[in-house]
Short mmCIF file of C-alpha atoms and ligand atoms in Angstrom, two decimals:
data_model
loop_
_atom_site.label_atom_id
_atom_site.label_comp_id
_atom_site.label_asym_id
_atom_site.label_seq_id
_atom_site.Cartn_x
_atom_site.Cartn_y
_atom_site.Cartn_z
CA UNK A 1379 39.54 121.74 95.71
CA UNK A 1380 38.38 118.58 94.18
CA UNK A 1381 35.01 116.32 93.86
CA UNK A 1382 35.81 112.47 94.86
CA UNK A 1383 33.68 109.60 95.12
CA UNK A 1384 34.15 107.30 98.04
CA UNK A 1385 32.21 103.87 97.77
CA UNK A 1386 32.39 102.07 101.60
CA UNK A 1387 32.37 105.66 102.86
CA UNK A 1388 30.00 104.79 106.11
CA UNK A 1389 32.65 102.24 107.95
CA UNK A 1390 36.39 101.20 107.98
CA UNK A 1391 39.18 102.59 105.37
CA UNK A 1392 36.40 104.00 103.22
CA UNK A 1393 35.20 106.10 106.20
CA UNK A 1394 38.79 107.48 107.33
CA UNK A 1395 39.91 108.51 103.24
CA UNK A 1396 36.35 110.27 103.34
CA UNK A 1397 37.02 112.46 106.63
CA UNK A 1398 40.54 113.15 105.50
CA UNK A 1399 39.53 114.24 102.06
CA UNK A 1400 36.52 116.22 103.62
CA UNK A 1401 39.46 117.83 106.13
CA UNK A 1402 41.55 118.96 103.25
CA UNK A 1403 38.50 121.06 101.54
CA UNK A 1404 37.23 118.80 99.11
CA UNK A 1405 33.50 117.73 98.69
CA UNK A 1406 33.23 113.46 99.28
CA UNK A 1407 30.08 111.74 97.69
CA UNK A 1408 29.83 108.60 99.94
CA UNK A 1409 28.31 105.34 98.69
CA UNK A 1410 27.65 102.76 101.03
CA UNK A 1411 24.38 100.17 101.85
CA UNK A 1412 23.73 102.43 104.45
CA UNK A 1413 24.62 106.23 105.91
CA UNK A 1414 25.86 107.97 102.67
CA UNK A 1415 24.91 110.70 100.35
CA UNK A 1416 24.18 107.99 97.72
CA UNK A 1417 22.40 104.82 99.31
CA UNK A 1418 23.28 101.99 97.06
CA UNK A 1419 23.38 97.85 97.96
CA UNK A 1420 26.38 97.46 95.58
CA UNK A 1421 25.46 93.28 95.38
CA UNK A 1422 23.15 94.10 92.10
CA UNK A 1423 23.26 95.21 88.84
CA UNK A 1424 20.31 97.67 88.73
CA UNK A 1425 21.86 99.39 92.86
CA UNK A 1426 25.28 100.07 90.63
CA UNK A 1427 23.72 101.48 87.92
CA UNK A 1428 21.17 103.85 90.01
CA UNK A 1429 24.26 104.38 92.23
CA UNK A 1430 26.71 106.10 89.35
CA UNK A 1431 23.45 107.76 87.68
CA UNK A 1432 23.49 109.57 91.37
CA UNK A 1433 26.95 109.73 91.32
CA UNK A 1434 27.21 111.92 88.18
CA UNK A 1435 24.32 113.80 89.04
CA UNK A 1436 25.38 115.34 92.39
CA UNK A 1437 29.02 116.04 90.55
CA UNK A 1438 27.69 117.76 87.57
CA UNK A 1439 29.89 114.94 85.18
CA UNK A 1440 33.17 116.14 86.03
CA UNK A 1441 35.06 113.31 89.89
CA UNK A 1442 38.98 114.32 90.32
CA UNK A 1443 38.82 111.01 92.28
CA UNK A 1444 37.62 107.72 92.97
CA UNK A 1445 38.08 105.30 96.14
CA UNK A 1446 36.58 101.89 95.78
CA UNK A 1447 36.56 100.62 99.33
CA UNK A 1448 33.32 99.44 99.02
CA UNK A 1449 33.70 94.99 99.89
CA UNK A 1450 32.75 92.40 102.15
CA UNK A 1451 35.14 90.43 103.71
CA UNK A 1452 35.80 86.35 103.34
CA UNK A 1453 32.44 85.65 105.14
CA UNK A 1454 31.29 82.08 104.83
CA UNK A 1455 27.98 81.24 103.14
CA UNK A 1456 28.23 85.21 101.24
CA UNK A 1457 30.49 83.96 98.79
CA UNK A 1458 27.31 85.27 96.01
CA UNK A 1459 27.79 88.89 97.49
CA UNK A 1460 31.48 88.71 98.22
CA UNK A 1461 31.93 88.09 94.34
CA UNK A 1462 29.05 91.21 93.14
CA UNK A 1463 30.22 93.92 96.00
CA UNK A 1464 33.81 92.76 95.86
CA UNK A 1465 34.25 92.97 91.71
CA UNK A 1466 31.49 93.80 90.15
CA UNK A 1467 30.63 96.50 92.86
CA UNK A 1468 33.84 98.08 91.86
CA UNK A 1469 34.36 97.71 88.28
CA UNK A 1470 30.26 98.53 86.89
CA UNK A 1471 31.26 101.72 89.15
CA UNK A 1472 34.23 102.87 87.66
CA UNK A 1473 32.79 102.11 84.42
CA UNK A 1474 29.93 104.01 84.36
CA UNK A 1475 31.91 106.96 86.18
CA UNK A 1476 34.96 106.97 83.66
CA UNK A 1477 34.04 109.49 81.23
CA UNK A 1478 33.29 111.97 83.97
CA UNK A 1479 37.07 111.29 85.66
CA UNK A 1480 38.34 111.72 82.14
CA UNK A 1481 36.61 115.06 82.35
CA UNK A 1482 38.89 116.35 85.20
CA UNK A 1483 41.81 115.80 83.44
CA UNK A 1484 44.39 114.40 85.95
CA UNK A 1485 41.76 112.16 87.93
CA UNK A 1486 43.63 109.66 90.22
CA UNK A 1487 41.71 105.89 91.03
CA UNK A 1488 42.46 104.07 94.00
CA UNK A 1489 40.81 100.61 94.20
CA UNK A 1490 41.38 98.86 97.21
CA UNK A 1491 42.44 94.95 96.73
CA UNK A 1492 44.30 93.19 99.27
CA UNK A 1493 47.18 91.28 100.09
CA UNK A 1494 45.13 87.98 99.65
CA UNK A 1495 45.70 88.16 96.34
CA UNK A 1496 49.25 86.89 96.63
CA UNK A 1497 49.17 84.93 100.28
CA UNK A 1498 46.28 82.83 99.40
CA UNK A 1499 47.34 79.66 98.05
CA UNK A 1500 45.36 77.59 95.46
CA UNK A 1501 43.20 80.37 94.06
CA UNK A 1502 41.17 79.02 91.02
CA UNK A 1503 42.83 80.84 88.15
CA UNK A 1504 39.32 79.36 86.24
CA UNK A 1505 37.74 81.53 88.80
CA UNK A 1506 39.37 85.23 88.23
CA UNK A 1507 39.29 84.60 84.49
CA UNK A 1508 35.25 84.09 85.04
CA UNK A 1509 35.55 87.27 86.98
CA UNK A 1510 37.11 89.50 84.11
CA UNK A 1511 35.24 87.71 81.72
CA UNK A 1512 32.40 88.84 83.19
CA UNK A 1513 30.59 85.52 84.29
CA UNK A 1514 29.59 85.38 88.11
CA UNK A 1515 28.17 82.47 87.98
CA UNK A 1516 31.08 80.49 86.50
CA UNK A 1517 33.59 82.10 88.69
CA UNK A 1518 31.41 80.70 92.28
CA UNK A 1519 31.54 77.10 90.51
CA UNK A 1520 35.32 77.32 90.63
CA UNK A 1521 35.99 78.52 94.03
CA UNK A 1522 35.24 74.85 95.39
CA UNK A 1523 37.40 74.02 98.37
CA UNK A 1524 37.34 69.81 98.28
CA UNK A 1525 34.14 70.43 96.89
CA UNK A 1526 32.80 72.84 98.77
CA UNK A 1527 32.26 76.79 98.09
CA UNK A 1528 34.93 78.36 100.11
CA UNK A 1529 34.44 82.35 100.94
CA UNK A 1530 38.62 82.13 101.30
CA UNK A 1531 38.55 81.18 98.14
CA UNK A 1532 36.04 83.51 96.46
CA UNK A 1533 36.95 86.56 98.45
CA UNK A 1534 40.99 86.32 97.08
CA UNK A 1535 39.10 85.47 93.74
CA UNK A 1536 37.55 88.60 93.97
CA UNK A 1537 40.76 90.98 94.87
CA UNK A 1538 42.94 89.42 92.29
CA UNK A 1539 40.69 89.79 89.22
CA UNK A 1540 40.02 93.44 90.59
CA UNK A 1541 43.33 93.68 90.76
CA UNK A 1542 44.08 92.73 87.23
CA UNK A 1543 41.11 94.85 85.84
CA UNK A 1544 42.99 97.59 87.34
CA UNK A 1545 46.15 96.38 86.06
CA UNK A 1546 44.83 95.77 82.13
CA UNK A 1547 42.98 98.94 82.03
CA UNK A 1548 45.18 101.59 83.24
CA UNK A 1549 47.98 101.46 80.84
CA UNK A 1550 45.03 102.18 77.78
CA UNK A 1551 44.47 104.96 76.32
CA UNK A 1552 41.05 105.21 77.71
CA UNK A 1553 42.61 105.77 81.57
CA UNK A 1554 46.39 106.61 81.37
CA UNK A 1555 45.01 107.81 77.83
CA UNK A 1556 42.54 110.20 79.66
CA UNK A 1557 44.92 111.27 82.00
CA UNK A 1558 43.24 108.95 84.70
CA UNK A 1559 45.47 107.02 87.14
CA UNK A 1560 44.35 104.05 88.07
CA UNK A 1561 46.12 102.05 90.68
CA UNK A 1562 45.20 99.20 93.72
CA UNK A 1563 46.14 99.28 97.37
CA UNK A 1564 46.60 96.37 98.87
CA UNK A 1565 46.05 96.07 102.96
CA UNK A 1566 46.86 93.10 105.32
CA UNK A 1567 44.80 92.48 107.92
CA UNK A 1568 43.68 96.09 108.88
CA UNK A 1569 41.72 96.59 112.20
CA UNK A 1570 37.78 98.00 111.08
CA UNK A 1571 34.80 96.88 111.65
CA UNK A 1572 35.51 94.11 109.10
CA UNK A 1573 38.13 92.67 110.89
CA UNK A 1574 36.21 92.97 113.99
CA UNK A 1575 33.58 90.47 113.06
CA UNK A 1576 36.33 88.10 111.93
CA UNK A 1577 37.93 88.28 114.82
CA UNK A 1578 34.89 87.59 117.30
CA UNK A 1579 34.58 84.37 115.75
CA UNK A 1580 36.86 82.45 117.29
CA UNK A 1581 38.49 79.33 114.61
CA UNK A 1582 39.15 82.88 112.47
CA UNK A 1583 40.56 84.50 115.24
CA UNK A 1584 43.22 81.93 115.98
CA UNK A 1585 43.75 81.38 112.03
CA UNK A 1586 44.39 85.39 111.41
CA UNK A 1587 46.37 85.77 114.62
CA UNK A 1588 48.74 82.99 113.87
CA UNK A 1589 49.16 84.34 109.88
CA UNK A 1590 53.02 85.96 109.81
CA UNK A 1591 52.84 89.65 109.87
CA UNK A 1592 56.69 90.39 110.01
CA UNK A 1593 55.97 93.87 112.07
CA UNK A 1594 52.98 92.69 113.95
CA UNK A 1595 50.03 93.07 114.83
CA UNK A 1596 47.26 94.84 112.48
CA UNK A 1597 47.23 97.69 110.25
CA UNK A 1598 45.21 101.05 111.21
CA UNK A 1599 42.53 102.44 108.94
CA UNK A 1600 43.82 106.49 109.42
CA UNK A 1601 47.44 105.27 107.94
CA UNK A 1602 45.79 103.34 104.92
CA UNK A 1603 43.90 106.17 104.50
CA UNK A 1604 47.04 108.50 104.72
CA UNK A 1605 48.18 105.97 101.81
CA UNK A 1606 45.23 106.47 99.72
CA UNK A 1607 45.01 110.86 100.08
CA UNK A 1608 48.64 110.43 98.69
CA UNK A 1609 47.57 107.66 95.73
CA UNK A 1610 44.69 110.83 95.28
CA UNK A 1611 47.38 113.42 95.19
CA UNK A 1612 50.11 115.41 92.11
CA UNK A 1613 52.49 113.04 93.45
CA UNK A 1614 50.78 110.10 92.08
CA UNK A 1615 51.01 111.63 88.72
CA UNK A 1616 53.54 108.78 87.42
CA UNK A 1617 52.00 105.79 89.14
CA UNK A 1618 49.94 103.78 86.61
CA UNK A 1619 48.86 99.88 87.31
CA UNK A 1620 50.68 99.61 90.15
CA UNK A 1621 49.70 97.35 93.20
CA UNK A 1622 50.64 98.93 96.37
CA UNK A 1623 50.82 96.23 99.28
CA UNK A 1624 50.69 97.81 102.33
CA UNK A 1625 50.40 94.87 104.89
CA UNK A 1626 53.19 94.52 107.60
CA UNK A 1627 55.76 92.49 105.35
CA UNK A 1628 52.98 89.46 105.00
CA UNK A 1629 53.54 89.30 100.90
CA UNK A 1630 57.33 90.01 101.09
CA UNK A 1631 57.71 86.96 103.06
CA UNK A 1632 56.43 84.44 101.36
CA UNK A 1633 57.01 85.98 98.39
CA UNK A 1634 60.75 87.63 98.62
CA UNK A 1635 62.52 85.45 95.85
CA UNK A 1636 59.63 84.85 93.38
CA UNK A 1637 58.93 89.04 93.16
CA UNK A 1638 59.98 91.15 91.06
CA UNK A 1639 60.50 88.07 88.56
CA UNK A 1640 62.79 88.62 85.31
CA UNK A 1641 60.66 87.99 81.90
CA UNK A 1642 61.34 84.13 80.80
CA UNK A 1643 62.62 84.08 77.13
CA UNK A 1644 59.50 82.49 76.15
CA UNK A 1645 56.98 85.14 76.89
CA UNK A 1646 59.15 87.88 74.78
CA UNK A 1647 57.20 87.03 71.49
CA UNK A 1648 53.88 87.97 73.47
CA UNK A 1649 55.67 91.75 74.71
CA UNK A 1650 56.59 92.23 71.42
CA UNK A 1651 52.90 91.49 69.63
CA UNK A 1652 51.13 94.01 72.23
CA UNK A 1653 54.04 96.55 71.76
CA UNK A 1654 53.41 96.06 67.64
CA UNK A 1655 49.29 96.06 68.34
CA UNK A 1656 49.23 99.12 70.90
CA UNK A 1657 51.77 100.80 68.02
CA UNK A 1658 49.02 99.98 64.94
CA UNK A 1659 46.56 101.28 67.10
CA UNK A 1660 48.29 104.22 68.19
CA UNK A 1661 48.23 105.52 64.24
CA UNK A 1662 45.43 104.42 63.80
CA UNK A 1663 43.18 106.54 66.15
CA UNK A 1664 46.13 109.21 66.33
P1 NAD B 115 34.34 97.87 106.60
O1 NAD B 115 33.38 96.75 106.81
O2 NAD B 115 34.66 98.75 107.77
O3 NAD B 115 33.85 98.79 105.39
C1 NAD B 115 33.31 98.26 104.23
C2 NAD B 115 32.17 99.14 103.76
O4 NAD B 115 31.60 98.52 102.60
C3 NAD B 115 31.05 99.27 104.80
O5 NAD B 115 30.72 100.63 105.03
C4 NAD B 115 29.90 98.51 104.19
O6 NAD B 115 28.60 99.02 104.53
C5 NAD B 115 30.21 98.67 102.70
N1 NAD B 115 29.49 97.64 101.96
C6 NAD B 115 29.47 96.30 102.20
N2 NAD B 115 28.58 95.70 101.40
C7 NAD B 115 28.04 96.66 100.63
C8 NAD B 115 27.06 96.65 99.62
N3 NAD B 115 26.40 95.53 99.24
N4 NAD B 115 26.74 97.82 99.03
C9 NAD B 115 27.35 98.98 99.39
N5 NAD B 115 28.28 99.04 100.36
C10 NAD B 115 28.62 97.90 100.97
O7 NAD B 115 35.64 97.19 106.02
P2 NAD B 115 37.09 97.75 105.64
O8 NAD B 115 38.05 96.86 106.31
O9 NAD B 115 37.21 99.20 105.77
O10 NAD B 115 37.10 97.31 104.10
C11 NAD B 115 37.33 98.21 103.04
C12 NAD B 115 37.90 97.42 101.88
O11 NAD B 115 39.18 96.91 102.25
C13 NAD B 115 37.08 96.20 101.46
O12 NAD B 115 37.06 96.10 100.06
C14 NAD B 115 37.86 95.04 102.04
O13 NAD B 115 37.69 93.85 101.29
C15 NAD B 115 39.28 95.55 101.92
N6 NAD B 115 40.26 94.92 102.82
C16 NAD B 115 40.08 94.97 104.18
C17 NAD B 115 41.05 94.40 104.99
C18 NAD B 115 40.94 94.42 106.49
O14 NAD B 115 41.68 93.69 107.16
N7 NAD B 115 40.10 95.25 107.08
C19 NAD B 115 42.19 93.81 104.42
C20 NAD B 115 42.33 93.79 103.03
C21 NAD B 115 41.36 94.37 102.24
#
């Protein structure tokens, strides 16, 4: 039986992959603002820091898992939180818990993204760059909406660069290297407490109940859960960087011609130059 690390683990998805894994025989450290083993407001610095200290503490240095569920949703006026808990909250984390997933061996990662990523239109690309580079500040001046700080706007911010950090840093020798996997699920609109409070407002309401869902309706938290025990499991052994969208058809239809996309000509120079860099490296550190 394993040791995983749940961040959201008092409410919603994070909650339901927590009592699953718990119900299979492994031990769960939850971190959430509230009602977890490790207490933790995930919107600062110094919280993530005490948070993964805590973390590796109560598993001795050695996590066969990781769930970052851990996020606000696209509340208006939180934009400043939405961008720390959203990113930051997730990638300090699986920073500073790394070497101690390394340690397992076969450690599986499942950070959980969403499918605004790809349905949101207009997302400052100026605004994820910000995000992986590292610069909060920078990235909530370019999430302006005809001027105005949009929480639309800086919550798909948020998923996509997470999504990309996942993305970049799983195919390195440091995480596929380690024999971490390190992969993203991305849910639609999935009914939680998160939703909830969107939903009781009532401009959102009509907005999210008049977005296309091809199957209907909203997703549940157990099955998204079910999703992320198998991300967890030996059968994710070959998955690596991958993006699971798990949303009711939302990204497939306005997205069905333009994904998968064949590589143009023009960016072959660039896969060949990372092939030729990850090569030099390769014999260079063995
Ligand atoms: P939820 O509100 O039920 O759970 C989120 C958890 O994150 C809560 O327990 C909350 O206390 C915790 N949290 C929030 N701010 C925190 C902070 N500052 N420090 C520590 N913990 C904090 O929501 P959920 O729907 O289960 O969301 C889980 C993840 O899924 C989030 O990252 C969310 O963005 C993402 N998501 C949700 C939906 C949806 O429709 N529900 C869709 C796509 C993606």
């Amino acid at each position: 039986m394993g040791t995983y690390v749940v961040s959201g683990s008092a409410s919603g998805m994070g909650r339901a992959v927590a009592e699953r894994l718990v119900a299979a025989g492994h031990s769960v450290i939850g971190v959430d603002i509230k009602d977890a083993d490790v207490v933790a407001d995930l919107s600062t610095a110094a919280a993530r820091h005490a948070a993964a200290d805590a973390v590796l503490d109560r598993c001795g240095g050695v996590l066969d898992g990781a769930v970052l569920a851990a996020g606000l949703g696209p509340i208006p006026g939180r934009d400043d939180t939405i961008v720390q808990v959203n990113y930051f909250g997730v990638v300090d984390l699986l920073i500073a818990l790394r070497p101690a997933l390394a340690r397992a061996g076969a450690a599986k990662v499942v950070v959980v993204a969403s499918n605004s990523t790809t349905v949101t239109p207009a997302v400052p690309r100026r605004a994820v760059r910000a995000l992986l580079n590292g610069d909060p500040a920078k990235a909530l001046r370019a999430v302006r909406w005809f001027g105005k700080r949009s929480a639309p706007m800086s919550y798909a911010a948020t998923k996509i660069a997470v999504s990309r950090w996942v993305r970049r840093h799983a195919v390195t020798r440091e995480w596929a290297g380690a024999g971490i996997r390190l992969n993203a699920l991305a849910p639609g609109a999935v009914m939680t407490p998160l939703l909830s409070e969107q939903l009781s407002n009532p401009a959102e309401a009509k907005a999210i109940n008049a977005f296309p869902v091809p199957v209907g309706g909203y997703g549940d938290a157990g099955h998204l859960a079910d999703w992320m025990v198998f991300m967890l499991s030996d059968a994710a052994e070959f998955l690596c960087g991958s993006v699971i969208f798990v949303d009711g058809g939302s990204d497939a239809y306005f997205r069905s011609e333009s994904w998968p996309a064949p590589v143009p000509a023009g960016q072959l120079p660039r896969y060949a130059l990372r092939f030729l860099a990850d090569r030099r490296a390769r014999r260079r550190f063995g």
